[in-house]
PDB file of C-alpha atoms in Angstrom:
ATOM      1  CA  GLU L 111     104.161  96.232-180.977  1.00 86.00           C
ATOM      2  CA  ILE L 112     105.656  95.890-184.445  1.00 91.00           C
ATOM      3  CA  VAL L 113     105.021  98.984-186.561  1.00 94.00           C
ATOM      4  CA  LEU L 114     104.817  98.551-190.337  1.00 96.00           C
ATOM      5  CA  THR L 115     105.612 101.476-192.619  1.00 98.00           C
ATOM      6  CA  GLN L 116     104.531 101.258-196.237  1.00 98.00           C
ATOM      7  CA  SER L 117     105.985 103.296-199.052  1.00 96.00           C
ATOM      8  CA  PRO L 118     105.232 105.129-201.156  1.00 96.00           C
ATOM      9  CA  GLY L 119     101.903 106.447-199.914  1.00 96.00           C
ATOM     10  CA  THR L 120     100.645 106.727-203.478  1.00 97.00           C
ATOM     11  CA  LEU L 121     102.009 105.161-206.649  1.00 97.00           C
ATOM     12  CA  SER L 122     100.851 106.651-209.964  1.00 97.00           C
ATOM     13  CA  LEU L 123     101.356 104.227-212.823  1.00 96.00           C
ATOM     14  CA  SER L 124      99.842 103.270-216.171  1.00 96.00           C
ATOM     15  CA  PRO L 125      98.312  99.902-217.070  1.00 96.00           C
ATOM     16  CA  GLY L 126     101.016  97.507-218.180  1.00 96.00           C
ATOM     17  CA  GLU L 127     103.668  99.047-215.936  1.00 97.00           C
ATOM     18  CA  ARG L 128     105.386  97.315-213.035  1.00 98.00           C
ATOM     19  CA  ALA L 129     104.452  98.270-209.464  1.00 98.00           C
ATOM     20  CA  THR L 130     106.814  97.841-206.541  1.00 98.00           C
ATOM     21  CA  LEU L 131     105.403  98.391-203.049  1.00 98.00           C
ATOM     22  CA  SER L 132     107.502  98.393-199.900  1.00 98.00           C
ATOM     23  CA  CYS L 133     106.666  97.388-196.330  1.00 98.00           C
ATOM     24  CA  ARG L 134     109.251  97.969-193.608  1.00 97.00           C
ATOM     25  CA  ALA L 135     108.898  96.636-190.068  1.00 95.00           C
ATOM     26  CA  SER L 136     110.185  98.306-186.898  1.00 95.00           C
ATOM     27  CA  GLN L 137     111.612  94.953-185.803  1.00 93.00           C
ATOM     28  CA  SER L 138     112.175  91.609-187.425  1.00 92.00           C
ATOM     29  CA  VAL L 139     109.030  89.739-188.444  1.00 92.00           C
ATOM     30  CA  SER L 140     109.388  86.166-187.249  1.00 84.00           C
ATOM     31  CA  SER L 141     109.296  83.359-189.813  1.00 80.00           C
ATOM     32  CA  SER L 142     108.366  85.811-192.568  1.00 85.00           C
ATOM     33  CA  TYR L 143     104.835  86.024-191.191  1.00 93.00           C
ATOM     34  CA  LEU L 144     103.899  88.830-193.562  1.00 96.00           C
ATOM     35  CA  ALA L 145     100.704  89.089-195.621  1.00 97.00           C
ATOM     36  CA  TRP L 146      99.503  91.483-198.319  1.00 98.00           C
ATOM     37  CA  TYR L 147      95.913  92.487-199.014  1.00 98.00           C
ATOM     38  CA  GLN L 148      94.191  94.413-201.770  1.00 98.00           C
ATOM     39  CA  GLN L 149      91.228  96.653-201.040  1.00 98.00           C
ATOM     40  CA  LYS L 150      89.082  98.308-203.675  1.00 97.00           C
ATOM     41  CA  PRO L 151      86.633 101.126-202.858  1.00 94.00           C
ATOM     42  CA  GLY L 152      83.519  99.824-201.128  1.00 94.00           C
ATOM     43  CA  GLN L 153      84.914  96.309-200.816  1.00 97.00           C
ATOM     44  CA  ALA L 154      86.407  94.179-198.081  1.00 98.00           C
ATOM     45  CA  PRO L 155      90.135  93.466-198.162  1.00 98.00           C
ATOM     46  CA  ARG L 156      91.219  90.450-200.193  1.00 98.00           C
ATOM     47  CA  LEU L 157      94.199  88.285-199.252  1.00 97.00           C
ATOM     48  CA  LEU L 158      96.883  88.265-201.940  1.00 98.00           C
ATOM     49  CA  ILE L 159     100.053  86.947-200.311  1.00 97.00           C
ATOM     50  CA  TYR L 160     100.894  85.163-197.052  1.00 96.00           C
ATOM     51  CA  GLY L 161     104.154  83.871-195.654  1.00 95.00           C
ATOM     52  CA  ALA L 162     105.818  86.818-197.433  1.00 96.00           C
ATOM     53  CA  SER L 163     105.789  85.086-200.822  1.00 96.00           C
ATOM     54  CA  ARG L 164     102.945  82.555-201.091  1.00 96.00           C
ATOM     55  CA  ARG L 165     100.057  83.514-203.329  1.00 97.00           C
ATOM     56  CA  ALA L 166      96.604  82.947-201.920  1.00 96.00           C
ATOM     57  CA  THR L 167      94.127  80.799-203.792  1.00 94.00           C
ATOM     58  CA  GLY L 168      93.052  82.296-207.088  1.00 95.00           C
ATOM     59  CA  ILE L 169      95.549  85.161-207.095  1.00 97.00           C
ATOM     60  CA  PRO L 170      97.121  85.778-210.531  1.00 97.00           C
ATOM     61  CA  ASP L 171     100.842  85.140-210.881  1.00 96.00           C
ATOM     62  CA  ARG L 172     101.507  88.774-211.789  1.00 97.00           C
ATOM     63  CA  PHE L 173     101.388  89.346-208.017  1.00 98.00           C
ATOM     64  CA  SER L 174     104.511  88.299-206.143  1.00 98.00           C
ATOM     65  CA  GLY L 175     105.877  88.895-202.670  1.00 97.00           C
ATOM     66  CA  SER L 176     109.410  88.808-201.381  1.00 96.00           C
ATOM     67  CA  GLY L 177     111.531  89.788-198.427  1.00 95.00           C
ATOM     68  CA  SER L 178     112.399  88.733-194.904  1.00 93.00           C
ATOM     69  CA  GLY L 179     113.357  90.206-191.573  1.00 93.00           C
ATOM     70  CA  THR L 180     112.270  93.837-191.690  1.00 95.00           C
ATOM     71  CA  ASP L 181     111.970  94.523-195.431  1.00 96.00           C
ATOM     72  CA  PHE L 182     109.228  93.152-197.646  1.00 97.00           C
ATOM     73  CA  THR L 183     108.057  93.908-201.181  1.00 98.00           C
ATOM     74  CA  LEU L 184     104.906  93.323-203.186  1.00 98.00           C
ATOM     75  CA  THR L 185     105.446  93.396-206.934  1.00 98.00           C
ATOM     76  CA  ILE L 186     102.754  93.548-209.593  1.00 98.00           C
ATOM     77  CA  SER L 187     104.568  92.653-212.793  1.00 97.00           C
ATOM     78  CA  ARG L 188     102.153  94.250-215.269  1.00 97.00           C
ATOM     79  CA  LEU L 189      99.299  96.343-213.942  1.00 97.00           C
ATOM     80  CA  GLU L 190      95.831  95.411-215.129  1.00 97.00           C
ATOM     81  CA  PRO L 191      92.958  97.923-214.869  1.00 96.00           C
ATOM     82  CA  GLU L 192      91.481  95.949-211.953  1.00 96.00           C
ATOM     83  CA  ASP L 193      94.724  96.222-209.938  1.00 97.00           C
ATOM     84  CA  PHE L 194      94.293  99.899-209.130  1.00 96.00           C
ATOM     85  CA  ALA L 195      93.459  99.789-205.446  1.00 97.00           C
ATOM     86  CA  VAL L 196      94.925 100.211-201.966  1.00 98.00           C
ATOM     87  CA  TYR L 197      97.366  97.582-200.740  1.00 98.00           C
ATOM     88  CA  TYR L 198      98.068  96.764-197.104  1.00 98.00           C
ATOM     89  CA  CYS L 199     100.757  94.651-195.530  1.00 98.00           C
ATOM     90  CA  GLN L 200     100.150  92.866-192.214  1.00 97.00           C
ATOM     91  CA  GLN L 201     102.585  91.118-189.913  1.00 95.00           C
ATOM     92  CA  TYR L 202     101.286  88.157-187.967  1.00 91.00           C
ATOM     93  CA  GLY L 203     104.425  87.090-186.146  1.00 84.00           C
ATOM     94  CA  SER L 204     103.072  88.650-182.980  1.00 81.00           C
ATOM     95  CA  SER L 205      99.349  88.181-182.435  1.00 74.00           C
ATOM     96  CA  PRO L 206      96.926  89.662-183.257  1.00 76.00           C
ATOM     97  CA  GLY L 207      99.097  91.332-185.869  1.00 88.00           C
ATOM     98  CA  THR L 208      99.443  94.850-187.173  1.00 92.00           C
ATOM     99  CA  PHE L 209      98.778  96.466-190.544  1.00 96.00           C
ATOM    100  CA  GLY L 210     100.736  99.033-192.477  1.00 97.00           C
ATOM    101  CA  GLN L 211      98.994 102.268-193.365  1.00 97.00           C
ATOM    102  CA  GLY L 212      98.508 101.279-197.007  1.00 97.00           C
ATOM    103  CA  THR L 213      99.777 102.205-200.453  1.00 98.00           C
ATOM    104  CA  LYS L 214      97.347 103.479-203.043  1.00 98.00           C
ATOM    105  CA  VAL L 215      98.087 102.444-206.614  1.00 98.00           C
ATOM    106  CA  GLU L 216      96.352 104.915-208.889  1.00 97.00           C
ATOM    107  CA  ILE L 217      96.076 105.336-212.630  1.00 93.00           C
ATOM    108  CA  LYS L 218      98.506 107.868-214.012  1.00 91.00           C
TER     109      LYS L 218
ATOM    110  CA  GLU H  95      82.476  77.745-200.352  1.00 95.00           C
ATOM    111  CA  VAL H  96      83.681  79.654-197.314  1.00 96.00           C
ATOM    112  CA  GLN H  97      81.465  82.638-196.562  1.00 97.00           C
ATOM    113  CA  LEU H  98      81.244  85.192-193.784  1.00 98.00           C
ATOM    114  CA  VAL H  99      78.029  87.186-193.864  1.00 98.00           C
ATOM    115  CA  GLN H 100      77.732  90.220-191.635  1.00 98.00           C
ATOM    116  CA  SER H 101      74.673  92.005-190.340  1.00 98.00           C
ATOM    117  CA  GLY H 102      73.473  95.198-191.952  1.00 98.00           C
ATOM    118  CA  ALA H 103      74.374  98.835-191.489  1.00 98.00           C
ATOM    119  CA  GLU H 104      73.458 100.508-188.216  1.00 98.00           C
ATOM    120  CA  VAL H 105      72.763 104.116-187.230  1.00 98.00           C
ATOM    121  CA  LYS H 106      72.932 104.771-183.504  1.00 98.00           C
ATOM    122  CA  LYS H 107      73.101 107.648-181.050  1.00 98.00           C
ATOM    123  CA  PRO H 108      75.970 108.234-178.628  1.00 97.00           C
ATOM    124  CA  GLY H 109      75.532 106.243-175.453  1.00 97.00           C
ATOM    125  CA  GLU H 110      73.478 103.492-177.084  1.00 98.00           C
ATOM    126  CA  SER H 111      74.462  99.850-177.202  1.00 98.00           C
ATOM    127  CA  LEU H 112      74.959  97.722-180.300  1.00 98.00           C
ATOM    128  CA  LYS H 113      75.767  94.150-181.257  1.00 98.00           C
ATOM    129  CA  ILE H 114      76.742  93.234-184.822  1.00 98.00           C
ATOM    130  CA  SER H 115      77.154  89.734-186.162  1.00 98.00           C
ATOM    131  CA  CYS H 116      79.211  87.620-188.530  1.00 98.00           C
ATOM    132  CA  LYS H 117      77.856  84.242-189.650  1.00 98.00           C
ATOM    133  CA  GLY H 118      80.266  81.691-191.056  1.00 98.00           C
ATOM    134  CA  SER H 119      79.440  78.890-193.454  1.00 97.00           C
ATOM    135  CA  GLY H 120      81.210  76.436-195.731  1.00 97.00           C
ATOM    136  CA  TYR H 121      83.829  75.416-193.166  1.00 96.00           C
ATOM    137  CA  SER H 122      84.192  74.151-189.603  1.00 97.00           C
ATOM    138  CA  PHE H 123      83.338  77.328-187.681  1.00 97.00           C
ATOM    139  CA  THR H 124      84.788  76.008-184.436  1.00 97.00           C
ATOM    140  CA  SER H 125      88.216  75.268-185.921  1.00 96.00           C
ATOM    141  CA  TYR H 126      89.359  78.753-186.941  1.00 96.00           C
ATOM    142  CA  TRP H 127      89.838  82.007-185.083  1.00 95.00           C
ATOM    143  CA  ILE H 128      87.613  84.888-186.164  1.00 96.00           C
ATOM    144  CA  GLY H 129      88.966  88.422-185.986  1.00 96.00           C
ATOM    145  CA  TRP H 130      87.272  91.803-186.052  1.00 97.00           C
ATOM    146  CA  VAL H 131      88.848  94.698-187.956  1.00 97.00           C
ATOM    147  CA  ARG H 132      87.982  98.383-187.746  1.00 98.00           C
ATOM    148  CA  GLN H 133      88.357 100.781-190.655  1.00 98.00           C
ATOM    149  CA  MET H 134      87.562 104.365-189.805  1.00 97.00           C
ATOM    150  CA  PRO H 135      86.447 106.647-192.657  1.00 96.00           C
ATOM    151  CA  GLY H 136      89.269 107.084-195.147  1.00 93.00           C
ATOM    152  CA  LYS H 137      91.725 105.243-192.910  1.00 95.00           C
ATOM    153  CA  GLY H 138      93.543 101.928-192.675  1.00 95.00           C
ATOM    154  CA  LEU H 139      92.844  98.582-191.041  1.00 96.00           C
ATOM    155  CA  GLU H 140      93.135  97.706-187.345  1.00 95.00           C
ATOM    156  CA  TRP H 141      92.685  94.326-185.699  1.00 94.00           C
ATOM    157  CA  MET H 142      90.405  94.818-182.715  1.00 95.00           C
ATOM    158  CA  GLY H 143      90.432  91.328-181.289  1.00 94.00           C
ATOM    159  CA  ILE H 144      89.986  87.671-182.022  1.00 94.00           C
ATOM    160  CA  ILE H 145      87.907  84.760-180.792  1.00 96.00           C
ATOM    161  CA  TYR H 146      88.194  81.010-181.133  1.00 96.00           C
ATOM    162  CA  PRO H 147      84.592  79.790-181.390  1.00 97.00           C
ATOM    163  CA  GLY H 148      85.559  76.280-180.350  1.00 95.00           C
ATOM    164  CA  ASP H 149      86.147  77.331-176.750  1.00 95.00           C
ATOM    165  CA  SER H 150      85.404  81.108-176.844  1.00 95.00           C
ATOM    166  CA  ASP H 151      89.023  81.992-176.053  1.00 95.00           C
ATOM    167  CA  THR H 152      89.094  85.749-176.732  1.00 95.00           C
ATOM    168  CA  ARG H 153      91.968  88.207-177.039  1.00 93.00           C
ATOM    169  CA  TYR H 154      91.835  91.951-177.533  1.00 93.00           C
ATOM    170  CA  SER H 155      94.289  94.397-179.037  1.00 92.00           C
ATOM    171  CA  PRO H 156      95.391  96.819-176.313  1.00 91.00           C
ATOM    172  CA  SER H 157      93.623  99.778-177.957  1.00 92.00           C
ATOM    173  CA  PHE H 158      90.280  97.997-177.849  1.00 95.00           C
ATOM    174  CA  GLN H 159      90.467  96.191-174.498  1.00 95.00           C
ATOM    175  CA  GLY H 160      87.532  97.319-172.381  1.00 96.00           C
ATOM    176  CA  GLN H 161      85.953  99.229-175.277  1.00 97.00           C
ATOM    177  CA  VAL H 162      84.198  96.339-177.024  1.00 97.00           C
ATOM    178  CA  THR H 163      83.171  92.770-176.314  1.00 98.00           C
ATOM    179  CA  ILE H 164      83.702  89.908-178.731  1.00 98.00           C
ATOM    180  CA  SER H 165      81.695  86.718-178.382  1.00 98.00           C
ATOM    181  CA  ALA H 166      80.532  83.745-180.401  1.00 98.00           C
ATOM    182  CA  ASP H 167      77.685  81.249-180.509  1.00 97.00           C
ATOM    183  CA  LYS H 168      79.059  78.106-182.072  1.00 96.00           C
ATOM    184  CA  SER H 169      75.625  76.505-182.264  1.00 97.00           C
ATOM    185  CA  ILE H 170      74.704  78.984-184.992  1.00 97.00           C
ATOM    186  CA  SER H 171      78.225  79.608-186.359  1.00 98.00           C
ATOM    187  CA  THR H 172      78.078  83.292-185.512  1.00 98.00           C
ATOM    188  CA  ALA H 173      80.546  85.710-183.991  1.00 98.00           C
ATOM    189  CA  TYR H 174      79.599  89.043-182.462  1.00 98.00           C
ATOM    190  CA  LEU H 175      81.077  92.443-181.751  1.00 98.00           C
ATOM    191  CA  GLN H 176      79.293  94.618-179.245  1.00 98.00           C
ATOM    192  CA  TRP H 177      79.439  98.002-177.630  1.00 98.00           C
ATOM    193  CA  SER H 178      77.670  99.109-174.448  1.00 97.00           C
ATOM    194  CA  ASN H 179      78.242 102.851-174.767  1.00 96.00           C
ATOM    195  CA  LEU H 180      78.770 104.008-178.339  1.00 97.00           C
ATOM    196  CA  LYS H 181      80.727 107.151-179.121  1.00 97.00           C
ATOM    197  CA  ALA H 182      80.885 109.215-182.274  1.00 97.00           C
ATOM    198  CA  SER H 183      84.452 107.970-182.683  1.00 97.00           C
ATOM    199  CA  ASP H 184      83.105 104.408-183.120  1.00 98.00           C
ATOM    200  CA  THR H 185      81.777 105.441-186.530  1.00 98.00           C
ATOM    201  CA  ALA H 186      83.547 103.087-188.906  1.00 98.00           C
ATOM    202  CA  MET H 187      83.281 100.061-191.135  1.00 98.00           C
ATOM    203  CA  TYR H 188      83.756  96.825-189.232  1.00 98.00           C
ATOM    204  CA  TYR H 189      84.885  93.611-190.898  1.00 98.00           C
ATOM    205  CA  CYS H 190      85.093  90.097-189.588  1.00 98.00           C
ATOM    206  CA  ALA H 191      87.696  87.775-191.031  1.00 97.00           C
ATOM    207  CA  ARG H 192      88.539  84.114-190.676  1.00 97.00           C
ATOM    208  CA  ARG H 193      92.060  83.843-189.359  1.00 93.00           C
ATOM    209  CA  GLN H 194      94.322  81.275-190.960  1.00 87.00           C
ATOM    210  CA  ASN H 195      97.564  81.286-188.968  1.00 85.00           C
ATOM    211  CA  ASP H 196      96.802  84.854-187.869  1.00 87.00           C
ATOM    212  CA  TYR H 197      96.174  86.365-191.289  1.00 92.00           C
ATOM    213  CA  GLY H 198      92.691  86.913-192.704  1.00 92.00           C
ATOM    214  CA  ASP H 199      92.008  84.516-195.527  1.00 93.00           C
ATOM    215  CA  TYR H 200      88.260  85.117-195.865  1.00 97.00           C
ATOM    216  CA  TRP H 201      86.457  88.334-195.035  1.00 98.00           C
ATOM    217  CA  GLY H 202      82.901  89.412-194.416  1.00 98.00           C
ATOM    218  CA  GLN H 203      81.392  92.168-196.521  1.00 98.00           C
ATOM    219  CA  GLY H 204      81.596  94.694-193.700  1.00 98.00           C
ATOM    220  CA  THR H 205      79.092  96.414-191.410  1.00 98.00           C
ATOM    221  CA  LEU H 206      78.948 100.202-191.426  1.00 98.00           C
ATOM    222  CA  VAL H 207      78.270 101.656-187.996  1.00 98.00           C
ATOM    223  CA  THR H 208      77.345 105.330-187.808  1.00 98.00           C
ATOM    224  CA  VAL H 209      77.091 107.008-184.424  1.00 98.00           C
ATOM    225  CA  SER H 210      75.568 110.455-184.533  1.00 97.00           C
ATOM    226  CA  SER H 211      73.312 112.564-182.384  1.00 95.00           C
TER     227      SER H 211
END
């Protein structure tokens, strides 16, 4: 089973700042089958990025994903108030897929 | 519009059985896998298993094999997650998600299951 480790656990930033979230896999993720989700309190997860770098429908372009192999990054270029949430990565190269433990982006 | 609507919150006692549902609409229900995800209180996300409603092909994550049963009724575009012997440790939020190439592109609103004596 591929284990995903996200860092940092918590990121304290101010609106307007840039957020960089990391997701590291215990082995190579085939074909960059890596997705990112956002989850706000009391809500279901929402797909942000799939295929490591492709934005899902309706996702603002301040969200971007990059990486390949074992190292992946989600970048939020300028944090908006609604972006403070928990973010999860998920690999889907080996079904049914595994999630990272999450990174919380909180207001500083 | 793609929608997944889950059944409401449940409160059960240990040892009881339970079946929760996830009804899809706005797309061809039989053409996409549906997955179930557990989120224990204050914790992260775990895929429990997946089902292809078109032919009911079902696969379980190793941690959940034998602990739950996933099924679907394509005639009413509904997937199910059931337990025959609930434990306190089954207390969690459960989400269904439509799987697009093995990631969840649309999610249900979640069903909170509380198991307590």
